[in-house]
Amino acid sequence: MKKILFAASECVPFIKTGGLADVVGSLPKYINQQDYDVRVILPCYKAIPASFKENMEYKTHFYMELAWRNQYVGIMELKLQGVTFYFLDNEFYFSGSTPYSNIHEDIEKFAFFSKAVLSALPLIEFRPDIIHCHDWQTGLIPVYLHDTFSKGEFYQGIKTIMTIHNLKFQGVWDIKTVQDITGLSEYYFTSDKLEAYGDANYLKGGIVYSDLVTTVSDSYAFEIQTPFFGEGLDGLMSAKANSLMGIVNGIDYEEYDPQTDKLITYNYNARDFRKEKIKNKRALQKELGLKNNDKSFMVGIVSRLTDQKGLDLIDCVIEELCSDDVQLVVLGTGEQKYENLFRHYAWKYSDRVSANIFYSNERSHKIYAGCDAFLMPSLFEPCGLSQLISLRYGTVPIVRETGGLRDTVEPYNEYESTGTGFSFQNYNAHDMLNTVNYAKNIFLNKKREWNKLIDRAMAKDFSWKNSALKYENIYLNLN
Ligand code: GLC
């Protein structure tokens, strides 16, 4: 039995700011438990709901040196749905209202976390064969392992995998401070190691020192070897091309199932959606105060409101986009300019635009079930999960052909009657608008074709089944 430890900064259902949490929370459940013992280690944030905290079991605590500081590390444990979770406790670092604050605090917080993960292992009596690290917050784990830990017998032979969920976030700060915080020697701060463009870079450390690097789709694995997507590390990514793999994310098919979903108003499936799905649309229109009209083309957006998500394109053509026969429903928070953009249009066109500037899991499920289409015009998208949820709910995705969007949504071809959604190639507002209008035209005037698109979308399988096998395969072969 191989032992795998996931290390990450967020994980559903405990704490979430984005798709990283969904992946870390669902993938371990779908790895074959006969052959793999997969556990997860996370920071014990104050913001984790009390309902989970109450059930955590205190294991032990110790003090750890981090450069010149001596810090408390508490270890808590919780079993949930067959998976063991460890939480590392330290009030100084983890008492914020969200997992992340400003970068200079986060830099120290996650140096602490990374070193504490390794230090805690002998005490939890779990010696992983592989530590699977996710994103820059855990980038120092392979570095610390290489530095002092691997000299201890307990740690010898532990392998590490670094999965990049988003290359844009790298954990960068000046070398002097990082040296001071981490206690790592000068040796590590050269351009073949942690140094990049004059600063220290945690993710780069993780990439350089891990045994294998993966990212969350094939296209993104290729894209990050080019300057536009490479965020300054494209040279390193191409140098690593032989040990860089793309494995597309899945979604939790138990949580996202229109047939059994308790958060949506009417359940439906691939056979009865023609009659049943629309009831969710009517209920959503009512709930959001939009005009009750079956013929409105209802387009959903559930997203962090950041420029990665292509919201500038929407900003550019929003007047044309929100035409009489369209309803736009947005859910999410993020940059103020986008929050205000949607608030403004919800005020201006209150019968057809709904701006939900907050996050609600329940509302997100209702949007996935109720809308006709789902818009995701991302500038870049390592994988994207919303389009996968949309496919599962028969809500036709309209996406830009980048990263995971390109790999998971097949563009509609009206001549061959194939495809599961609509897509456009260039990052151009009118290309997006034309694509939305094309989709709308099929929806309004070729209902049979539209329903066949939904048939094909709902027949796709983006459960973890296939991708979990790919992870198992790399776990098996990493010796
Ligand atoms: C990040 C990426 C997103 C990906 C998710 C999970 O949030 O932006 O594309 O789906 O991580 O891997």
XYZ file of C-alpha atoms and ligand atoms in Angstrom:
491
model
C 0.000 0.000 0.000
C 1.500 3.324 -1.050
C 1.092 6.284 1.238
C 0.366 9.677 -0.265
C 0.097 12.967 1.593
C -1.625 15.928 -0.059
C -0.370 19.270 1.240
C -2.419 22.328 0.359
C -3.603 25.714 1.562
C -7.316 25.112 0.972
C -9.700 22.194 0.730
C -13.456 21.699 0.410
C -15.507 21.439 2.661
C -13.283 23.190 5.217
C -12.058 26.304 3.469
C -12.268 27.546 -0.110
C -11.320 30.526 -2.207
C -11.189 28.798 -5.586
C -10.993 25.628 -7.643
C -7.853 24.447 -5.846
C -10.023 23.658 -2.820
C -12.442 21.602 -4.921
C -9.653 19.495 -6.360
C -7.851 18.897 -3.064
C -11.189 18.055 -1.444
C -12.450 15.625 -4.056
C -9.483 13.862 -5.686
C -8.393 11.908 -2.541
C -11.853 10.297 -2.318
C -11.498 8.899 -5.808
C -8.026 7.366 -5.521
C -8.312 3.611 -5.135
C -8.264 2.967 -1.390
C -7.153 -0.629 -1.774
C -3.760 0.383 -3.119
C -3.304 3.908 -1.768
C -3.628 5.508 1.614
C -4.210 9.161 0.722
C -4.326 11.731 3.516
C -4.477 15.502 3.424
C -2.657 18.097 5.527
C -3.900 21.683 5.806
C -3.487 24.783 7.959
C -5.947 24.916 10.850
C -7.425 28.307 9.934
C -9.617 30.056 12.422
C -12.070 30.538 9.550
C -12.820 26.795 9.316
C -16.441 26.377 10.487
C -16.938 25.326 14.092
C -18.948 22.303 12.984
C -15.695 20.766 11.696
C -13.500 22.080 14.489
C -15.698 20.462 17.105
C -14.990 17.073 15.613
C -11.240 17.485 15.292
C -9.156 15.395 17.589
C -6.095 16.950 19.196
C -3.118 14.666 18.479
C -0.123 16.479 19.899
C 1.965 19.621 19.609
C 5.612 20.599 19.354
C 7.805 23.639 18.901
C 9.583 24.210 15.639
C 12.448 26.454 14.729
C 11.821 28.697 11.791
C 14.990 30.714 11.237
C 15.425 32.613 14.534
C 11.853 32.011 15.716
C 10.585 29.132 17.766
C 6.957 28.449 16.877
C 4.140 26.341 18.264
C 2.671 23.671 15.968
C -0.494 21.894 17.067
C -1.666 18.799 15.209
C -5.372 18.077 14.871
C -6.983 15.173 13.047
C -10.380 14.625 11.471
C -11.771 11.746 9.422
C -14.381 12.635 6.858
C -15.911 10.439 4.150
C -13.158 7.880 4.572
C -10.290 10.378 4.256
C -7.954 11.389 7.096
C -7.220 15.095 7.365
C -4.517 16.684 9.498
C -4.652 20.331 10.478
C -1.629 22.277 11.654
C -2.485 24.838 14.247
C -0.784 28.111 15.024
C -2.829 31.115 16.057
C -0.273 33.662 15.021
C -0.323 32.558 11.405
C -3.783 31.146 10.846
C -6.230 33.389 12.637
C -7.193 35.645 9.712
C -10.752 35.722 8.370
C -9.533 34.308 5.033
C -6.649 31.936 4.231
C -4.663 34.631 2.462
C -3.866 38.188 3.430
C -1.156 40.370 1.989
C 1.690 38.617 0.293
C 4.435 39.451 2.787
C 2.409 37.826 5.565
C 1.555 34.864 3.355
C 5.210 34.369 2.499
C 5.999 33.760 6.162
C 2.764 31.865 6.839
C 3.425 29.282 4.162
C 7.115 28.933 4.931
C 5.916 28.006 8.396
C 3.296 25.636 7.030
C 5.700 23.896 4.642
C 8.333 23.294 7.266
C 5.697 22.258 9.815
C 4.270 19.662 7.409
C 7.618 17.905 7.241
C 8.337 18.321 10.941
C 4.951 16.860 11.916
C 5.305 13.621 9.975
C 7.148 11.527 12.591
C 4.594 12.642 15.191
C 1.521 11.612 13.210
C 3.156 8.278 12.487
C 2.477 8.562 8.809
C 5.496 8.342 6.595
C 4.286 9.159 3.105
C 6.012 7.631 0.111
C 4.977 10.717 -1.808
C 4.086 14.229 -0.739
C 1.783 15.735 -3.326
C 2.145 19.517 -3.125
C -0.365 21.974 -4.569
C 0.525 25.491 -5.703
C 3.107 27.954 -4.407
C 1.953 27.798 -0.798
C 3.521 24.350 -0.554
C 6.455 25.053 -2.876
C 8.984 25.048 -0.050
C 8.170 21.477 0.982
C 10.429 19.890 -1.669
C 13.054 22.533 -0.870
C 13.071 21.907 2.891
C 13.014 18.186 2.220
C 16.136 18.521 0.127
C 17.760 20.882 2.591
C 17.875 19.335 6.054
C 15.105 16.796 6.350
C 16.331 14.279 3.795
C 19.414 13.769 5.937
C 17.256 12.128 8.578
C 16.571 8.441 8.108
C 12.812 8.875 8.443
C 12.676 11.140 5.393
C 15.028 9.310 3.086
C 13.381 8.309 -0.159
C 10.244 10.444 0.230
C 9.278 11.709 -3.238
C 7.469 14.923 -4.061
C 5.054 15.984 -6.771
C 4.269 19.618 -7.470
C 0.907 20.337 -9.064
C 0.430 23.784 -10.559
C -3.170 24.941 -10.426
C -2.345 28.451 -11.484
C 1.096 29.620 -12.582
C 0.133 33.246 -12.096
C 0.574 32.900 -8.337
C 4.160 32.073 -7.439
C 4.821 33.412 -3.949
C 7.483 36.012 -4.685
C 9.297 38.248 -2.212
C 12.753 39.722 -1.834
C 15.613 37.318 -1.221
C 16.879 38.867 1.978
C 13.532 38.679 3.745
C 12.846 35.179 2.470
C 16.248 34.026 3.673
C 15.513 35.560 7.032
C 12.058 33.979 7.263
C 12.897 30.522 5.953
C 16.342 30.038 7.389
C 17.441 28.637 4.028
C 21.062 29.323 3.191
C 22.368 31.481 0.382
C 22.971 28.339 -1.620
C 19.262 28.185 -2.517
C 18.958 31.686 -3.919
C 20.587 31.335 -7.296
C 18.912 31.346 -10.691
C 18.937 27.548 -11.025
C 17.054 27.289 -7.712
C 14.724 29.751 -5.969
C 15.886 32.991 -7.497
C 13.878 34.482 -10.365
C 14.214 38.034 -11.669
C 16.097 39.142 -8.575
C 13.552 37.799 -6.073
C 12.885 34.568 -4.234
C 10.142 32.437 -5.755
C 8.492 29.632 -3.758
C 6.797 27.958 -6.698
C 10.038 27.903 -8.624
C 11.646 26.172 -5.643
C 8.891 23.584 -5.718
C 9.268 23.033 -9.435
C 13.048 22.710 -9.280
C 13.147 20.366 -6.276
C 10.128 18.129 -6.841
C 10.476 14.803 -8.628
C 7.548 15.462 -10.944
C 5.558 18.511 -11.989
C 1.975 18.302 -13.114
C -0.621 20.816 -14.088
C -4.353 20.572 -14.499
C -4.844 20.159 -18.267
C -2.856 19.124 -21.318
C -3.290 22.427 -23.066
C -2.127 24.409 -20.049
C 0.927 22.143 -19.711
C 1.800 23.143 -23.231
C 0.797 26.805 -22.938
C 2.980 27.500 -19.891
C 6.029 26.689 -21.967
C 5.312 29.849 -23.975
C 5.933 33.452 -22.876
C 2.300 34.596 -22.782
C 1.144 31.929 -20.328
C 4.496 31.219 -18.721
C 4.376 34.121 -16.235
C 8.134 34.481 -16.511
C 8.796 30.784 -15.897
C 8.236 29.536 -19.458
C 11.959 28.843 -19.859
C 11.949 26.648 -16.772
C 8.741 24.949 -17.865
C 10.158 24.037 -21.255
C 13.362 22.814 -19.645
C 11.159 20.618 -17.460
C 8.971 19.505 -20.367
C 9.973 15.871 -19.941
C 8.789 15.711 -16.359
C 5.778 17.976 -16.854
C 2.389 16.353 -17.257
C -1.107 17.662 -17.769
C -3.924 15.808 -16.021
C -7.333 17.359 -16.425
C -9.366 17.851 -13.251
C -12.588 16.037 -12.560
C -15.498 17.165 -10.456
C -17.174 15.447 -7.549
C -19.971 13.532 -9.253
C -21.711 12.950 -5.943
C -21.936 16.612 -5.153
C -22.762 17.659 -8.695
C -25.572 15.446 -9.876
C -28.777 17.083 -11.142
C -30.629 13.862 -10.408
C -29.954 13.928 -6.652
C -28.805 17.492 -5.944
C -30.673 18.700 -2.862
C -29.784 22.329 -3.445
C -31.692 22.704 -6.703
C -35.442 23.167 -6.954
C -36.267 20.341 -9.361
C -34.147 17.270 -9.986
C -33.633 16.050 -13.529
C -31.424 13.767 -15.592
C -30.220 13.135 -19.120
C -33.566 11.631 -20.128
C -36.092 14.035 -18.642
C -34.243 17.352 -18.830
C -36.434 18.507 -21.740
C -39.376 18.778 -19.392
C -37.756 19.193 -15.985
C -34.728 21.450 -16.367
C -36.821 24.473 -17.328
C -38.607 24.343 -13.985
C -35.311 25.302 -12.381
C -35.053 28.238 -14.746
C -38.517 29.452 -13.784
C -37.736 29.069 -10.102
C -34.460 30.949 -10.501
C -36.120 33.790 -12.418
C -38.595 34.112 -9.593
C -35.977 33.932 -6.864
C -33.795 36.580 -8.518
C -36.648 38.885 -9.509
C -36.041 38.501 -13.218
C -38.840 38.491 -15.756
C -40.540 35.114 -15.946
C -39.987 34.108 -19.523
C -39.060 30.661 -20.866
C -37.751 32.209 -24.047
C -35.162 34.467 -22.447
C -31.714 33.073 -23.106
C -30.449 32.756 -19.548
C -26.662 32.918 -19.267
C -24.858 32.178 -15.990
C -21.465 33.190 -14.648
C -20.125 31.729 -11.398
C -16.598 32.945 -10.935
C -13.966 34.728 -8.972
C -14.301 38.206 -10.471
C -10.712 38.669 -11.631
C -9.160 39.551 -14.958
C -8.126 35.916 -15.507
C -11.772 35.148 -16.133
C -12.083 37.368 -19.207
C -14.409 39.893 -17.615
C -12.848 42.719 -19.613
C -14.449 41.203 -22.701
C -17.827 41.306 -21.011
C -17.225 44.883 -19.863
C -16.490 45.863 -23.439
C -19.768 44.626 -24.955
C -22.106 44.361 -21.989
C -24.746 46.648 -23.534
C -25.018 44.452 -26.605
C -24.744 41.297 -24.543
C -27.680 42.181 -22.296
C -30.168 42.510 -25.125
C -33.934 42.103 -24.649
C -33.945 38.361 -25.118
C -31.008 37.617 -22.777
C -30.840 37.247 -19.018
C -27.451 37.425 -17.314
C -26.934 35.946 -13.852
C -23.628 36.526 -12.082
C -22.404 35.031 -8.805
C -19.057 35.746 -7.193
C -16.772 38.321 -5.639
C -13.449 39.813 -6.599
C -12.062 43.014 -8.048
C -14.232 46.029 -7.361
C -14.382 47.232 -10.942
C -16.060 43.979 -11.986
C -18.312 43.823 -8.944
C -19.504 47.339 -9.744
C -19.890 46.626 -13.429
C -22.402 43.889 -12.696
C -24.092 45.862 -9.924
C -24.577 48.744 -12.310
C -26.171 46.633 -15.015
C -28.354 44.820 -12.500
C -29.652 48.251 -11.522
C -30.010 49.439 -15.106
C -31.688 46.286 -16.445
C -33.259 44.893 -13.313
C -35.602 42.572 -15.209
C -32.763 40.808 -16.995
C -29.486 41.161 -15.108
C -28.919 39.709 -11.651
C -25.702 40.519 -9.777
C -25.053 38.303 -6.782
C -21.873 39.799 -5.400
C -21.193 37.213 -2.716
C -20.551 33.508 -2.705
C -23.219 30.950 -1.977
C -22.821 27.293 -2.765
C -26.566 26.834 -2.888
C -27.071 29.702 -5.316
C -24.277 28.351 -7.502
C -26.051 25.002 -7.829
C -29.282 26.784 -8.755
C -27.479 28.747 -11.444
C -25.845 25.622 -12.891
C -29.254 23.945 -13.012
C -31.403 26.881 -14.074
C -29.451 28.652 -16.802
C -29.494 27.732 -20.483
C -25.848 28.539 -21.045
C -22.738 29.235 -18.974
C -20.229 31.875 -20.036
C -16.497 31.524 -19.373
C -14.411 33.733 -21.691
C -11.171 33.312 -19.708
C -7.937 35.021 -20.677
C -6.227 31.868 -19.442
C -7.647 28.859 -17.618
C -5.437 26.111 -16.201
C -8.412 23.774 -16.054
C -11.647 25.406 -14.994
C -14.289 23.471 -13.105
C -17.440 25.476 -13.817
C -17.615 24.352 -17.431
C -17.446 20.733 -16.225
C -20.273 21.307 -13.763
C -22.255 23.035 -16.518
C -21.821 20.074 -18.856
C -23.056 17.755 -16.138
C -26.137 19.944 -15.606
C -26.891 20.279 -19.314
C -26.127 23.981 -19.214
C -24.307 24.666 -22.445
C -20.847 26.183 -21.898
C -19.662 29.111 -23.997
C -15.903 29.369 -23.552
C -12.697 30.742 -24.946
C -10.399 28.094 -26.372
C -7.647 28.136 -23.782
C -6.209 25.658 -21.263
C -8.707 23.272 -19.767
C -11.622 24.982 -21.502
C -10.174 23.971 -24.822
C -9.636 20.410 -23.616
C -13.092 19.835 -22.179
C -15.600 21.713 -24.342
C -16.060 20.495 -27.917
C -17.255 23.294 -30.171
C -20.659 22.836 -31.770
C -20.569 21.905 -35.425
C -23.979 22.450 -36.990
C -23.138 20.500 -40.155
C -22.086 17.353 -38.381
C -24.291 17.787 -35.344
C -21.391 17.343 -32.933
C -20.040 19.268 -29.988
C -20.972 20.019 -26.396
C -20.714 23.793 -26.277
C -19.597 26.943 -28.067
C -16.146 28.446 -28.216
C -14.098 31.215 -29.737
C -10.388 31.493 -30.196
C -9.169 35.056 -29.910
C -9.354 37.183 -26.822
C -11.712 39.586 -28.502
C -14.973 40.987 -27.139
C -16.856 40.849 -30.428
C -15.766 37.295 -31.113
C -17.253 36.451 -27.740
C -20.419 38.416 -28.439
C -20.875 36.753 -31.821
C -20.465 33.353 -30.221
C -23.054 34.123 -27.555
C -25.422 35.376 -30.244
C -24.845 32.288 -32.342
C -25.664 30.100 -29.333
C -28.725 32.189 -28.611
C -29.888 31.763 -32.174
C -29.704 27.968 -31.911
C -31.482 28.112 -28.562
C -34.308 30.286 -29.898
C -34.735 28.929 -33.406
C -33.441 25.365 -33.469
C -34.689 23.884 -30.248
C -34.153 20.278 -31.348
C -30.540 20.991 -32.191
C -30.117 22.753 -28.847
C -31.512 19.769 -26.980
C -29.199 17.424 -28.844
C -26.297 19.593 -27.716
C -27.500 19.081 -24.155
C -27.756 15.319 -24.779
C -24.118 15.246 -25.814
C -23.013 17.553 -22.985
C -24.695 15.421 -20.336
C -23.282 12.218 -21.814
C -19.701 13.387 -21.220
C -17.856 11.938 -18.256
C -15.811 14.413 -16.232
C -15.964 12.505 -13.002
C -12.611 11.785 -11.361
C -12.678 8.238 -12.707
C -10.239 8.716 -15.574
C -8.030 11.378 -14.040
C -7.706 9.601 -10.685
C -6.330 6.622 -12.636
C -3.711 8.883 -14.172
C -2.632 10.117 -10.755
C -2.512 6.526 -9.487
C -0.292 5.714 -12.392
C 2.227 8.415 -11.543
C 2.133 7.461 -7.849
C 2.848 3.888 -8.857
C 5.790 4.762 -11.054
C 7.453 7.352 -8.874
C 10.020 5.323 -7.007
C -7.177 27.326 -10.279
C -7.302 27.568 -11.780
C -8.469 26.785 -12.385
C -8.390 25.316 -11.953
C -8.309 25.227 -10.438
C -8.199 23.804 -9.927
O -8.234 27.939 -9.610
O -7.465 28.945 -12.046
O -8.431 26.837 -13.783
O -9.534 24.632 -12.392
O -7.175 25.943 -9.970
O -7.120 23.110 -10.486
